[in-house]
PDB file of C-alpha atoms in Angstrom:
ATOM      1  CA  UNK A   1      32.460  65.581 130.443  1.00 50.00           C
ATOM      2  CA  UNK A   2      34.384  63.784 127.729  1.00 58.00           C
ATOM      3  CA  UNK A   3      34.073  65.663 124.366  1.00 60.00           C
ATOM      4  CA  UNK A   4      35.189  68.587 126.890  1.00 62.00           C
ATOM      5  CA  UNK A   5      38.379  67.783 127.965  1.00 63.00           C
ATOM      6  CA  UNK A   6      39.334  66.159 124.591  1.00 62.00           C
ATOM      7  CA  UNK A   7      38.162  69.842 124.085  1.00 65.00           C
ATOM      8  CA  UNK A   8      40.302  71.645 126.089  1.00 64.00           C
ATOM      9  CA  UNK A   9      43.055  68.922 125.995  1.00 66.00           C
ATOM     10  CA  UNK A  10      43.081  70.025 121.693  1.00 66.00           C
ATOM     11  CA  UNK A  11      43.921  73.639 122.744  1.00 68.00           C
ATOM     12  CA  UNK A  12      46.549  72.754 125.769  1.00 70.00           C
ATOM     13  CA  UNK A  13      47.806  71.070 122.830  1.00 71.00           C
ATOM     14  CA  UNK A  14      47.449  74.105 119.914  1.00 69.00           C
ATOM     15  CA  UNK A  15      48.511  76.039 122.165  1.00 73.00           C
ATOM     16  CA  UNK A  16      51.603  74.330 123.426  1.00 78.00           C
ATOM     17  CA  UNK A  17      52.310  74.138 119.206  1.00 79.00           C
ATOM     18  CA  UNK A  18      51.820  77.676 118.915  1.00 79.00           C
ATOM     19  CA  UNK A  19      54.260  78.754 121.825  1.00 85.00           C
ATOM     20  CA  UNK A  20      56.560  75.810 120.301  1.00 85.00           C
ATOM     21  CA  UNK A  21      56.183  77.815 116.722  1.00 86.00           C
ATOM     22  CA  UNK A  22      56.552  81.450 117.888  1.00 88.00           C
ATOM     23  CA  UNK A  23      60.205  79.618 119.907  1.00 91.00           C
ATOM     24  CA  UNK A  24      60.797  78.739 116.756  1.00 91.00           C
ATOM     25  CA  UNK A  25      60.456  82.059 114.498  1.00 91.00           C
ATOM     26  CA  UNK A  26      61.953  84.536 117.336  1.00 92.00           C
ATOM     27  CA  UNK A  27      65.121  81.824 117.632  1.00 94.00           C
ATOM     28  CA  UNK A  28      65.073  82.223 113.265  1.00 92.00           C
ATOM     29  CA  UNK A  29      65.195  85.648 113.540  1.00 93.00           C
ATOM     30  CA  UNK A  30      67.725  86.167 116.108  1.00 92.00           C
ATOM     31  CA  UNK A  31      69.951  83.770 114.126  1.00 93.00           C
ATOM     32  CA  UNK A  32      69.684  86.051 110.192  1.00 90.00           C
ATOM     33  CA  UNK A  33      70.153  88.504 112.901  1.00 89.00           C
ATOM     34  CA  UNK A  34      73.419  87.238 114.547  1.00 90.00           C
ATOM     35  CA  UNK A  35      74.080  86.165 110.428  1.00 88.00           C
ATOM     36  CA  UNK A  36      73.255  89.373 109.053  1.00 86.00           C
ATOM     37  CA  UNK A  37      75.264  91.645 111.491  1.00 83.00           C
ATOM     38  CA  UNK A  38      78.390  88.900 111.360  1.00 86.00           C
ATOM     39  CA  UNK A  39      78.767  89.709 107.251  1.00 83.00           C
ATOM     40  CA  UNK A  40      78.602  93.237 107.868  1.00 82.00           C
ATOM     41  CA  UNK A  41      81.421  93.039 109.874  1.00 83.00           C
ATOM     42  CA  UNK A  42      83.246  90.708 107.305  1.00 79.00           C
ATOM     43  CA  UNK A  43      82.055  93.520 104.342  1.00 79.00           C
ATOM     44  CA  UNK A  44      84.087  96.029 106.235  1.00 79.00           C
ATOM     45  CA  UNK A  45      86.663  93.954 107.669  1.00 75.00           C
ATOM     46  CA  UNK A  46      87.103  92.546 104.181  1.00 71.00           C
ATOM     47  CA  UNK A  47      86.644  95.747 102.026  1.00 58.00           C
ATOM     48  CA  UNK A  48      89.297  97.724 104.523  1.00 55.00           C
ATOM     49  CA  UNK A  49      92.352  94.842 103.600  1.00 52.00           C
ATOM     50  CA  UNK A  50      90.972  95.222 100.788  1.00 51.00           C
ATOM     51  CA  UNK A  51      91.746  98.859 100.841  1.00 47.00           C
ATOM     52  CA  UNK A  52      95.397  98.527 102.728  1.00 44.00           C
ATOM     53  CA  UNK A  53      96.557  95.688  99.624  1.00 43.00           C
ATOM     54  CA  UNK A  54      95.269  98.573  97.139  1.00 42.00           C
ATOM     55  CA  UNK A  55      96.777 101.687  98.738  1.00 42.00           C
ATOM     56  CA  UNK A  56     100.192  99.581  99.283  1.00 44.00           C
ATOM     57  CA  UNK A  57     100.211  98.043  95.313  1.00 41.00           C
ATOM     58  CA  UNK A  58      99.364 101.351  93.743  1.00 46.00           C
ATOM     59  CA  UNK A  59     102.289 102.806  96.186  1.00 46.00           C
ATOM     60  CA  UNK A  60     104.760 100.587  95.023  1.00 47.00           C
ATOM     61  CA  UNK A  61     103.255 100.702  91.217  1.00 55.00           C
ATOM     62  CA  UNK A  62     104.287 104.763  91.712  1.00 62.00           C
ATOM     63  CA  UNK A  63     107.739 105.046  89.640  1.00 89.00           C
ATOM     64  CA  UNK A  64     109.626 107.598  91.329  1.00 93.00           C
ATOM     65  CA  UNK A  65     112.620 109.045  89.730  1.00 94.00           C
ATOM     66  CA  UNK A  66     115.038 110.517  91.677  1.00 96.00           C
ATOM     67  CA  UNK A  67     116.536 114.351  91.039  1.00 96.00           C
ATOM     68  CA  UNK A  68     119.276 114.944  89.271  1.00 95.00           C
ATOM     69  CA  UNK A  69     122.187 117.640  90.029  1.00 95.00           C
ATOM     70  CA  UNK A  70     120.929 120.801  88.233  1.00 94.00           C
ATOM     71  CA  UNK A  71     124.409 121.464  87.036  1.00 93.00           C
ATOM     72  CA  UNK A  72     123.261 117.563  84.744  1.00 94.00           C
ATOM     73  CA  UNK A  73     119.728 119.672  83.426  1.00 94.00           C
ATOM     74  CA  UNK A  74     120.461 122.855  84.453  1.00 91.00           C
ATOM     75  CA  UNK A  75     123.707 124.565  81.607  1.00 87.00           C
ATOM     76  CA  UNK A  76     124.044 127.866  83.871  1.00 84.00           C
ATOM     77  CA  UNK A  77     122.446 127.254  87.125  1.00 86.00           C
ATOM     78  CA  UNK A  78     121.638 130.579  89.037  1.00 84.00           C
ATOM     79  CA  UNK A  79     124.076 130.455  91.912  1.00 83.00           C
ATOM     80  CA  UNK A  80     121.150 130.214  95.332  1.00 86.00           C
ATOM     81  CA  UNK A  81     119.185 127.819  92.460  1.00 89.00           C
ATOM     82  CA  UNK A  82     118.577 124.371  94.763  1.00 91.00           C
ATOM     83  CA  UNK A  83     121.233 121.301  94.490  1.00 92.00           C
ATOM     84  CA  UNK A  84     118.845 118.854  93.002  1.00 95.00           C
ATOM     85  CA  UNK A  85     116.859 119.750  89.710  1.00 96.00           C
ATOM     86  CA  UNK A  86     114.702 117.211  87.598  1.00 97.00           C
ATOM     87  CA  UNK A  87     113.229 117.402  83.626  1.00 96.00           C
ATOM     88  CA  UNK A  88     109.489 116.486  83.312  1.00 95.00           C
ATOM     89  CA  UNK A  89     108.072 114.234  80.285  1.00 93.00           C
ATOM     90  CA  UNK A  90     107.561 117.093  78.060  1.00 93.00           C
ATOM     91  CA  UNK A  91     110.891 118.482  78.344  1.00 95.00           C
ATOM     92  CA  UNK A  92     110.708 121.234  81.479  1.00 95.00           C
ATOM     93  CA  UNK A  93     113.362 121.129  83.650  1.00 96.00           C
ATOM     94  CA  UNK A  94     112.607 121.971  87.821  1.00 96.00           C
ATOM     95  CA  UNK A  95     114.734 123.226  90.577  1.00 95.00           C
ATOM     96  CA  UNK A  96     114.675 125.347  93.544  1.00 94.00           C
ATOM     97  CA  UNK A  97     115.703 128.539  94.190  1.00 94.00           C
ATOM     98  CA  UNK A  98     116.591 129.829  97.393  1.00 90.00           C
ATOM     99  CA  UNK A  99     116.414 133.755  98.172  1.00 86.00           C
ATOM    100  CA  UNK A 100     116.271 134.886 101.834  1.00 81.00           C
ATOM    101  CA  UNK A 101     112.899 135.837 101.609  1.00 86.00           C
ATOM    102  CA  UNK A 102     110.738 133.558  99.126  1.00 91.00           C
ATOM    103  CA  UNK A 103     112.115 130.355  98.013  1.00 94.00           C
ATOM    104  CA  UNK A 104     110.701 128.792  95.286  1.00 94.00           C
ATOM    105  CA  UNK A 105     110.744 125.524  92.057  1.00 94.00           C
ATOM    106  CA  UNK A 106     111.098 127.426  89.047  1.00 94.00           C
ATOM    107  CA  UNK A 107     110.808 126.058  85.742  1.00 95.00           C
ATOM    108  CA  UNK A 108     112.987 125.815  82.921  1.00 94.00           C
ATOM    109  CA  UNK A 109     110.765 125.227  79.043  1.00 94.00           C
ATOM    110  CA  UNK A 110     111.603 124.230  76.098  1.00 93.00           C
ATOM    111  CA  UNK A 111     112.825 127.361  74.673  1.00 94.00           C
ATOM    112  CA  UNK A 112     115.053 128.853  78.283  1.00 92.00           C
ATOM    113  CA  UNK A 113     112.303 130.838  79.548  1.00 94.00           C
ATOM    114  CA  UNK A 114     112.167 130.285  82.766  1.00 92.00           C
ATOM    115  CA  UNK A 115     108.364 129.901  85.355  1.00 93.00           C
ATOM    116  CA  UNK A 116     107.883 130.857  88.578  1.00 92.00           C
ATOM    117  CA  UNK A 117     106.237 127.549  89.512  1.00 92.00           C
ATOM    118  CA  UNK A 118     105.744 127.643  93.634  1.00 92.00           C
ATOM    119  CA  UNK A 119     106.875 129.843  96.289  1.00 92.00           C
ATOM    120  CA  UNK A 120     106.577 129.445  99.690  1.00 92.00           C
ATOM    121  CA  UNK A 121     108.096 131.823 102.354  1.00 91.00           C
ATOM    122  CA  UNK A 122     109.524 128.359 104.876  1.00 90.00           C
ATOM    123  CA  UNK A 123     113.140 129.621 105.535  1.00 90.00           C
ATOM    124  CA  UNK A 124     115.034 126.430 105.149  1.00 92.00           C
ATOM    125  CA  UNK A 125     116.381 125.452 101.703  1.00 93.00           C
ATOM    126  CA  UNK A 126     114.153 124.289  98.678  1.00 95.00           C
ATOM    127  CA  UNK A 127     115.315 120.933  97.625  1.00 96.00           C
ATOM    128  CA  UNK A 128     114.148 118.712  95.101  1.00 96.00           C
ATOM    129  CA  UNK A 129     114.005 115.057  95.563  1.00 96.00           C
ATOM    130  CA  UNK A 130     112.014 113.712  92.261  1.00 96.00           C
ATOM    131  CA  UNK A 131     109.545 113.339  90.058  1.00 96.00           C
ATOM    132  CA  UNK A 132     106.343 110.286  89.238  1.00 93.00           C
ATOM    133  CA  UNK A 133     103.566 110.334  86.330  1.00 91.00           C
ATOM    134  CA  UNK A 134     101.637 113.249  88.657  1.00 88.00           C
ATOM    135  CA  UNK A 135     104.173 116.129  90.046  1.00 93.00           C
ATOM    136  CA  UNK A 136     107.768 117.316  91.139  1.00 96.00           C
ATOM    137  CA  UNK A 137     108.444 116.089  94.872  1.00 96.00           C
ATOM    138  CA  UNK A 138     110.562 118.122  97.554  1.00 96.00           C
ATOM    139  CA  UNK A 139     111.219 119.062 100.525  1.00 96.00           C
ATOM    140  CA  UNK A 140     112.334 122.328 102.657  1.00 95.00           C
ATOM    141  CA  UNK A 141     116.444 121.724 104.760  1.00 94.00           C
ATOM    142  CA  UNK A 142     118.972 123.635 106.778  1.00 93.00           C
ATOM    143  CA  UNK A 143     121.623 121.866 104.417  1.00 92.00           C
ATOM    144  CA  UNK A 144     122.857 123.978 101.252  1.00 86.00           C
ATOM    145  CA  UNK A 145     124.387 120.918  98.736  1.00 91.00           C
ATOM    146  CA  UNK A 146     121.901 116.934  98.887  1.00 94.00           C
ATOM    147  CA  UNK A 147     123.233 113.944  96.432  1.00 95.00           C
ATOM    148  CA  UNK A 148     120.811 111.379  95.863  1.00 95.00           C
ATOM    149  CA  UNK A 149     120.693 109.317  98.631  1.00 95.00           C
ATOM    150  CA  UNK A 150     120.342 112.424 101.360  1.00 95.00           C
ATOM    151  CA  UNK A 151     117.185 113.651  99.350  1.00 96.00           C
ATOM    152  CA  UNK A 152     115.028 110.384 100.457  1.00 95.00           C
ATOM    153  CA  UNK A 153     114.939 109.939 103.715  1.00 92.00           C
ATOM    154  CA  UNK A 154     112.065 109.162 106.169  1.00 90.00           C
ATOM    155  CA  UNK A 155     114.161 112.743 107.997  1.00 91.00           C
ATOM    156  CA  UNK A 156     112.053 114.915 105.206  1.00 93.00           C
ATOM    157  CA  UNK A 157     108.299 115.848 105.237  1.00 94.00           C
ATOM    158  CA  UNK A 158     107.879 116.042 101.556  1.00 95.00           C
ATOM    159  CA  UNK A 159     105.583 118.023  99.451  1.00 95.00           C
ATOM    160  CA  UNK A 160     104.234 117.779  95.748  1.00 93.00           C
ATOM    161  CA  UNK A 161     103.675 120.872  93.144  1.00 94.00           C
ATOM    162  CA  UNK A 162     101.815 119.477  89.601  1.00 90.00           C
ATOM    163  CA  UNK A 163     103.819 120.463  86.285  1.00 91.00           C
ATOM    164  CA  UNK A 164     104.029 122.971  84.197  1.00 85.00           C
ATOM    165  CA  UNK A 165     104.826 126.189  84.479  1.00 82.00           C
ATOM    166  CA  UNK A 166     101.702 128.421  85.309  1.00 83.00           C
ATOM    167  CA  UNK A 167     102.454 129.488  89.328  1.00 79.00           C
ATOM    168  CA  UNK A 168     100.679 127.439  91.364  1.00 73.00           C
ATOM    169  CA  UNK A 169      99.317 128.092  95.403  1.00 73.00           C
ATOM    170  CA  UNK A 170      99.200 125.542  96.936  1.00 78.00           C
ATOM    171  CA  UNK A 171     101.657 121.976  97.271  1.00 85.00           C
ATOM    172  CA  UNK A 172     100.343 118.994  98.830  1.00 88.00           C
ATOM    173  CA  UNK A 173     101.958 117.136 101.404  1.00 87.00           C
ATOM    174  CA  UNK A 174     102.660 113.789 100.747  1.00 87.00           C
ATOM    175  CA  UNK A 175     103.075 110.450 103.317  1.00 86.00           C
ATOM    176  CA  UNK A 176     105.939 108.623 100.974  1.00 88.00           C
ATOM    177  CA  UNK A 177     108.527 109.476 104.397  1.00 83.00           C
ATOM    178  CA  UNK A 178     106.298 106.606 105.930  1.00 85.00           C
ATOM    179  CA  UNK A 179     107.197 104.410 103.538  1.00 90.00           C
ATOM    180  CA  UNK A 180     110.357 102.742 104.676  1.00 91.00           C
ATOM    181  CA  UNK A 181     110.506 100.324 101.553  1.00 91.00           C
ATOM    182  CA  UNK A 182     108.778 102.974  99.039  1.00 92.00           C
ATOM    183  CA  UNK A 183     112.297 105.266 100.714  1.00 93.00           C
ATOM    184  CA  UNK A 184     115.245 102.319 100.754  1.00 92.00           C
ATOM    185  CA  UNK A 185     113.864 101.567  97.120  1.00 92.00           C
ATOM    186  CA  UNK A 186     114.317 104.626  95.600  1.00 93.00           C
ATOM    187  CA  UNK A 187     118.097 105.584  97.512  1.00 92.00           C
ATOM    188  CA  UNK A 188     118.991 102.394  95.595  1.00 92.00           C
ATOM    189  CA  UNK A 189     118.162 104.399  91.673  1.00 92.00           C
ATOM    190  CA  UNK A 190     119.984 106.769  93.404  1.00 90.00           C
ATOM    191  CA  UNK A 191     123.853 104.300  92.932  1.00 75.00           C
TER     192      UNK A 191
END
């Protein structure tokens, strides 16, 4: 009878060892799963903060040049021209032109020809705020004579249209007005 008891004890020990091993494997799987979940969350948080840092860095690296008075760039502006204008790196001059039923961004090329770049049916006047590497930045206002400092305010909604003389059908909304520091930096350039 004793050999059977020894075998039972061996089976019991093997069963206990097997259960402990199974519990250990389950605990390791749970720990690995938790580590994986923490890694994914951490990667997402780092990625978002990295994107935020990249976006703010890109915005601060964007060189925006505020507009000048239209008379400084256009020798004889039309009476309905906006008060502000900009000149791009190719020598094209952009300014607003307000008619009752249409507001336009006009382009004066090097040969003195005037082209319509973009138009809108807004009831407000169009003003050129500035220029960056890719586009002319403008806004709509009730005013007819806007200073450089007045052109840069968190009260405006800014739009952008690419360079060139070929008519363009749409303008891109810009979120410049939400960046108070950028607006303040551009206003400093006006002085």
